[in-house]
Amino acid sequence: MQRKNFTEVTEFIFLGFSRFHDHRITLFVVFLILYTLTLTGNAIIVTIIRIDRHLHTPMYFFLSMLATSETVYTLVIIPRMLASLITPNQPISLPGCTTQMFFFVTLAINNCFLLTVMGYDRYVAICNPLRYTVIMSKRACIQLMCAAFGIGLAMAAIQVTSIFTLPFCHRVVGHFFCDILPVMKLSCIDTTVNEIINFVVSLFVILVPMGLVFISYVLIISTILKIASAEGRKKTFATCASHLTVVIIHYGCASIAYLKPKSDNSVEQDLLLSVTYTIITPLLNPVVYSLRNKEVKDALHRAVGRNIS
């Protein structure tokens, strides 16, 4: 009977940025601008890869999948967050919260493994160039993409099921979306087992991709160092620079957010960290790949040139 009473909570309310009440409009404008830039940047990346035949390679196929995944990832969170800045205390139903968390976790993990696949692609291109087209065939690329998404689905199912089988007796989420730890805190019972499950899954989906990317780059760097000319070494490493930059930012934010001791940060620090990986990081991906990647810049110039002529 007690458990039945616990589960009478049927909706949640986000605390969100209520602590910054006097700055809500400023935050709304800033976040809206950043979100618009993110959507525009990812749309340009996907479009330019699709229309420019020079970018019809495995590397850019995975980049377009990452840009698409990042776009949907932000759509799951940001529009509602922006709405809550204008009209606070809007409730979200229990099924709505479950759905938001499921898509957020699925896509976040998918992005982690897509970056790993992109690292593998760079390893094959540099360390085994003669067999590159055979190893990274169209079929292999699709299989790797599906594997990344499949791992995301499986891990999300485990985490979300673990959270939403808990009884809840509090309804105010100390966050601006249904993230795992803030929702877990609303349970009436001890959540030690759930915290262990969450930590193990987080450990797997962060450290395994990071480890695989690290191995890829150890092999890549060892191959690059064997190149005789300094110009050749620089040119070869340049093909990895954009990916390596995004990997450091992405895994760095994820590690701080999900592997730190839960008592380390204040609510304000947690919100700032969440803003970083839900708004800033998705924006950095298209910016980095547009500004640091010569092939993408050349494709943009060709596209602009065609339109002008």
Coordinates of C-alpha atoms in Angstrom, one line a residue:
M1 CA 0.0 0.0 0.0
Q2 CA 2.9 2.4 0.8
R3 CA 4.3 2.0 -2.7
K4 CA 1.0 2.8 -4.2
N5 CA 0.9 6.0 -2.2
F6 CA 4.4 6.9 -3.3
T7 CA 3.6 6.6 -7.0
E8 CA 0.7 9.1 -6.8
V9 CA 3.1 11.7 -8.3
T10 CA 2.0 11.9 -12.0
E11 CA 3.9 15.0 -13.1
F12 CA 7.0 17.0 -12.4
I13 CA 7.9 20.7 -12.3
F14 CA 11.3 21.9 -13.3
L15 CA 13.1 24.2 -10.9
G16 CA 15.2 25.3 -13.9
F17 CA 16.7 28.8 -13.7
S18 CA 14.4 30.1 -11.0
R19 CA 17.5 31.0 -9.0
F20 CA 18.3 33.5 -11.8
H21 CA 14.8 34.9 -11.9
D22 CA 15.9 38.5 -12.6
H23 CA 17.9 37.4 -15.6
R24 CA 15.3 35.1 -17.3
I25 CA 14.8 37.2 -20.4
T26 CA 18.6 37.7 -20.8
L27 CA 19.1 33.9 -20.5
F28 CA 16.3 33.3 -23.0
V29 CA 17.8 35.6 -25.6
V30 CA 21.3 34.2 -25.2
F31 CA 20.2 30.5 -25.3
L32 CA 17.9 31.2 -28.2
I33 CA 20.7 32.7 -30.2
L34 CA 23.1 29.9 -29.4
Y35 CA 20.4 27.3 -30.2
T36 CA 19.6 29.0 -33.5
L37 CA 23.3 28.9 -34.4
T38 CA 23.5 25.2 -33.5
L39 CA 20.5 24.3 -35.7
T40 CA 21.9 26.5 -38.5
G41 CA 25.4 25.1 -38.2
N42 CA 24.3 21.4 -38.2
A43 CA 21.9 22.0 -41.1
I44 CA 24.7 23.5 -43.1
I45 CA 27.1 20.6 -42.3
V46 CA 24.4 18.0 -43.3
T47 CA 23.4 19.9 -46.4
I48 CA 27.0 20.5 -47.7
I49 CA 28.0 16.9 -47.1
R50 CA 24.9 15.8 -49.0
I51 CA 25.3 18.1 -52.1
D52 CA 29.1 18.1 -52.5
R53 CA 30.5 14.8 -54.0
H54 CA 34.0 15.5 -52.6
L55 CA 32.5 14.9 -49.2
H56 CA 30.9 11.5 -50.0
T57 CA 33.3 9.6 -47.9
P58 CA 32.9 7.5 -44.7
M59 CA 34.4 10.3 -42.5
Y60 CA 31.8 12.8 -43.6
F61 CA 29.0 10.3 -43.6
F62 CA 29.7 9.8 -39.9
L63 CA 30.0 13.6 -39.4
S64 CA 26.5 14.1 -41.0
M65 CA 25.1 11.4 -38.7
L66 CA 26.7 13.1 -35.7
A67 CA 25.3 16.5 -36.8
T68 CA 21.8 14.9 -37.2
S69 CA 22.0 13.2 -33.8
E70 CA 23.1 16.4 -32.1
T71 CA 20.2 18.3 -33.7
V72 CA 17.6 15.8 -32.4
Y73 CA 19.4 15.7 -29.1
T74 CA 19.0 19.5 -28.6
L75 CA 15.4 19.3 -29.9
V76 CA 14.5 17.0 -27.0
I77 CA 15.7 19.5 -24.4
I78 CA 16.2 23.1 -25.5
P79 CA 12.7 24.1 -26.8
R80 CA 11.1 23.2 -23.5
M81 CA 13.8 24.8 -21.6
L82 CA 13.3 28.1 -23.5
A83 CA 9.6 27.9 -22.9
S84 CA 10.2 27.5 -19.2
L85 CA 12.2 30.7 -19.1
I86 CA 9.2 32.6 -20.4
T87 CA 6.5 30.7 -18.5
P88 CA 8.0 29.0 -15.4
N89 CA 6.5 26.1 -13.5
Q90 CA 5.1 24.3 -16.5
P91 CA 4.5 20.7 -15.5
I92 CA 5.7 17.7 -17.4
S93 CA 3.8 14.4 -17.2
L94 CA 5.5 11.2 -15.9
P95 CA 5.3 9.6 -19.4
G96 CA 6.7 12.9 -20.9
C97 CA 9.6 12.9 -18.5
T98 CA 10.3 9.2 -19.3
T99 CA 10.3 10.0 -23.0
Q100 CA 12.5 13.0 -22.7
M101 CA 15.1 11.1 -20.6
F102 CA 15.0 8.1 -23.0
F103 CA 15.8 10.1 -26.1
F104 CA 18.3 12.3 -24.2
V105 CA 20.3 9.3 -23.0
T106 CA 20.0 7.3 -26.3
L107 CA 21.3 10.2 -28.3
A108 CA 24.0 11.3 -25.9
I109 CA 25.4 7.7 -25.9
N110 CA 25.0 7.5 -29.6
N111 CA 27.1 10.6 -30.0
C112 CA 29.9 9.1 -27.8
F113 CA 30.1 6.0 -30.0
L114 CA 29.8 7.9 -33.2
L115 CA 32.9 9.8 -32.2
T116 CA 34.6 6.5 -31.5
V117 CA 33.6 5.2 -35.0
M118 CA 35.0 8.4 -36.5
G119 CA 38.3 7.8 -34.6
Y120 CA 38.4 4.3 -36.1
D121 CA 37.8 5.7 -39.5
R122 CA 40.8 8.0 -39.1
Y123 CA 42.9 5.1 -37.9
V124 CA 42.1 3.0 -41.0
A125 CA 42.6 6.0 -43.3
I126 CA 46.1 6.7 -41.9
C127 CA 47.4 3.3 -40.8
N128 CA 45.9 1.1 -43.5
P129 CA 45.2 3.4 -46.5
L130 CA 45.5 0.8 -49.2
R131 CA 42.6 -1.2 -47.7
Y132 CA 40.6 1.8 -46.6
T133 CA 37.8 1.6 -49.2
V134 CA 37.5 -2.2 -48.5
I135 CA 37.4 -1.9 -44.7
M136 CA 35.2 1.2 -44.7
S137 CA 32.7 0.1 -47.3
K138 CA 29.2 1.6 -47.4
R139 CA 27.8 -1.6 -45.7
A140 CA 30.5 -1.4 -42.9
C141 CA 29.7 2.3 -42.3
I142 CA 25.9 1.6 -42.0
Q143 CA 26.7 -1.3 -39.6
L144 CA 28.9 0.9 -37.4
M145 CA 26.3 3.6 -37.3
C146 CA 23.6 1.1 -36.4
A147 CA 25.9 -0.4 -33.7
A148 CA 26.4 3.1 -32.1
F149 CA 22.7 3.8 -32.1
G150 CA 21.9 0.3 -30.8
I151 CA 24.2 0.7 -27.9
G152 CA 22.5 4.0 -27.1
L153 CA 19.1 2.3 -27.2
A154 CA 20.2 -0.6 -25.0
M155 CA 21.9 1.6 -22.3
A156 CA 19.0 4.1 -22.3
A157 CA 16.6 1.2 -21.7
I158 CA 18.6 0.0 -18.7
Q159 CA 19.0 3.5 -17.2
V160 CA 15.4 4.7 -17.8
T161 CA 13.8 1.5 -16.6
S162 CA 16.0 1.7 -13.5
I163 CA 14.8 5.2 -12.7
F164 CA 11.1 5.0 -13.5
T165 CA 10.5 1.8 -11.6
L166 CA 11.2 3.9 -8.5
P167 CA 8.3 5.3 -6.4
F168 CA 8.3 9.1 -6.4
C169 CA 7.0 11.3 -3.6
H170 CA 8.5 14.7 -4.7
R171 CA 7.6 16.5 -7.9
V172 CA 10.1 19.4 -8.2
V173 CA 13.1 18.5 -10.4
G174 CA 16.1 20.6 -9.5
H175 CA 17.0 21.0 -13.2
F176 CA 15.7 22.2 -16.5
F177 CA 15.1 18.8 -18.0
C178 CA 14.6 15.2 -16.9
D179 CA 18.2 14.2 -16.4
I180 CA 19.0 11.0 -14.5
L181 CA 20.4 12.1 -11.2
P182 CA 17.9 15.0 -10.5
V183 CA 14.9 12.7 -11.2
M184 CA 16.4 9.9 -9.0
K185 CA 16.6 12.3 -6.1
L186 CA 12.8 12.6 -6.1
S187 CA 12.4 8.9 -5.0
C188 CA 11.1 8.1 -1.6
I189 CA 13.3 5.1 -1.1
D190 CA 17.0 4.3 -1.0
T191 CA 18.5 4.6 -4.5
T192 CA 21.9 3.1 -3.9
V193 CA 21.3 0.2 -6.4
N194 CA 20.1 2.7 -9.0
E195 CA 23.1 4.9 -8.4
I196 CA 25.4 2.0 -8.9
I197 CA 23.6 1.0 -12.2
N198 CA 23.8 4.6 -13.4
F199 CA 27.5 4.8 -12.5
V200 CA 28.4 1.5 -14.2
V201 CA 26.5 2.5 -17.4
S202 CA 28.2 5.9 -17.4
L203 CA 31.6 4.3 -16.8
F204 CA 31.0 2.0 -19.8
V205 CA 29.7 4.6 -22.2
I206 CA 32.4 7.1 -21.4
L207 CA 35.5 5.1 -20.7
V208 CA 35.1 2.5 -23.4
P209 CA 34.7 5.0 -26.2
M210 CA 37.5 7.1 -24.7
G211 CA 39.8 4.1 -24.5
L212 CA 39.1 3.1 -28.1
V213 CA 39.7 6.6 -29.4
F214 CA 42.9 6.8 -27.3
I215 CA 44.2 3.5 -28.8
S216 CA 43.3 4.8 -32.3
Y217 CA 45.3 7.9 -31.8
V218 CA 48.3 6.1 -30.3
L219 CA 48.4 4.1 -33.5
I220 CA 47.7 7.1 -35.7
I221 CA 50.5 9.2 -34.0
S222 CA 53.0 6.3 -34.2
T223 CA 52.2 6.0 -38.0
I224 CA 52.5 9.8 -38.5
L225 CA 55.9 9.9 -36.8
K226 CA 57.2 7.5 -39.4
I227 CA 56.5 9.9 -42.2
A228 CA 59.7 11.3 -43.5
S229 CA 58.8 14.9 -44.3
A230 CA 57.5 17.4 -41.7
E231 CA 55.0 18.7 -44.2
G232 CA 53.7 15.2 -44.7
R233 CA 53.3 14.7 -41.0
K234 CA 51.5 18.1 -40.6
K235 CA 49.2 17.4 -43.5
T236 CA 48.3 13.9 -42.3
F237 CA 47.6 15.0 -38.7
A238 CA 45.5 17.9 -40.0
T239 CA 42.9 15.4 -41.2
C240 CA 42.4 14.4 -37.5
A241 CA 42.5 17.8 -35.9
S242 CA 38.8 18.6 -36.0
H243 CA 37.8 15.2 -34.7
L244 CA 40.4 15.3 -31.9
T245 CA 39.2 18.7 -30.8
V246 CA 35.5 17.6 -30.6
V247 CA 36.5 14.4 -28.8
I248 CA 38.4 16.3 -26.1
I249 CA 35.5 18.7 -25.5
H250 CA 32.7 16.0 -25.7
Y251 CA 34.3 13.4 -23.5
G252 CA 35.7 16.0 -21.1
C253 CA 32.2 17.5 -20.4
A254 CA 30.6 14.0 -20.2
S255 CA 33.3 12.8 -17.7
I256 CA 32.9 15.8 -15.4
A257 CA 29.1 15.6 -15.5
Y258 CA 28.6 11.9 -14.9
L259 CA 31.7 10.5 -13.3
K260 CA 32.3 13.2 -10.6
P261 CA 31.2 12.5 -7.0
K262 CA 27.6 13.6 -6.7
S263 CA 28.3 16.0 -3.8
D264 CA 31.0 17.9 -5.6
N265 CA 29.0 20.7 -7.2
S266 CA 26.3 23.1 -6.1
V267 CA 23.0 23.4 -8.0
E268 CA 24.3 26.4 -9.8
Q269 CA 27.4 24.6 -10.9
D270 CA 25.4 21.6 -12.1
L271 CA 23.1 23.9 -14.1
L272 CA 26.2 25.6 -15.7
L273 CA 27.7 22.2 -16.5
S274 CA 24.4 21.0 -18.0
V275 CA 24.2 24.1 -20.2
T276 CA 27.7 23.3 -21.4
Y277 CA 26.8 19.8 -22.7
T278 CA 23.3 20.6 -23.9
I279 CA 23.9 24.0 -25.6
I280 CA 27.6 24.8 -25.9
T281 CA 29.0 21.4 -27.0
P282 CA 26.5 20.8 -29.8
L283 CA 27.3 24.3 -31.1
L284 CA 31.1 23.7 -31.1
N285 CA 30.8 20.6 -33.3
P286 CA 29.7 22.5 -36.5
V287 CA 31.9 25.4 -35.6
V288 CA 35.0 23.3 -35.2
Y289 CA 34.3 21.2 -38.3
S290 CA 33.6 24.4 -40.3
L291 CA 36.6 26.5 -39.2
R292 CA 39.3 23.8 -38.7
N293 CA 38.5 21.5 -41.6
K294 CA 39.8 22.5 -45.0
E295 CA 37.7 20.1 -47.0
V296 CA 34.5 21.4 -45.4
K297 CA 35.6 25.0 -46.0
D298 CA 36.4 24.3 -49.6
A299 CA 33.0 22.6 -50.1
L300 CA 31.3 25.7 -48.6
H301 CA 33.3 28.0 -51.0
R302 CA 32.3 25.8 -54.0
A303 CA 28.6 25.9 -52.9
V304 CA 28.7 29.7 -52.4
G305 CA 30.5 30.1 -55.7
R306 CA 27.8 28.0 -57.6
N307 CA 25.0 30.0 -56.0
I308 CA 26.6 33.4 -57.0
S309 CA 27.2 32.3 -60.6

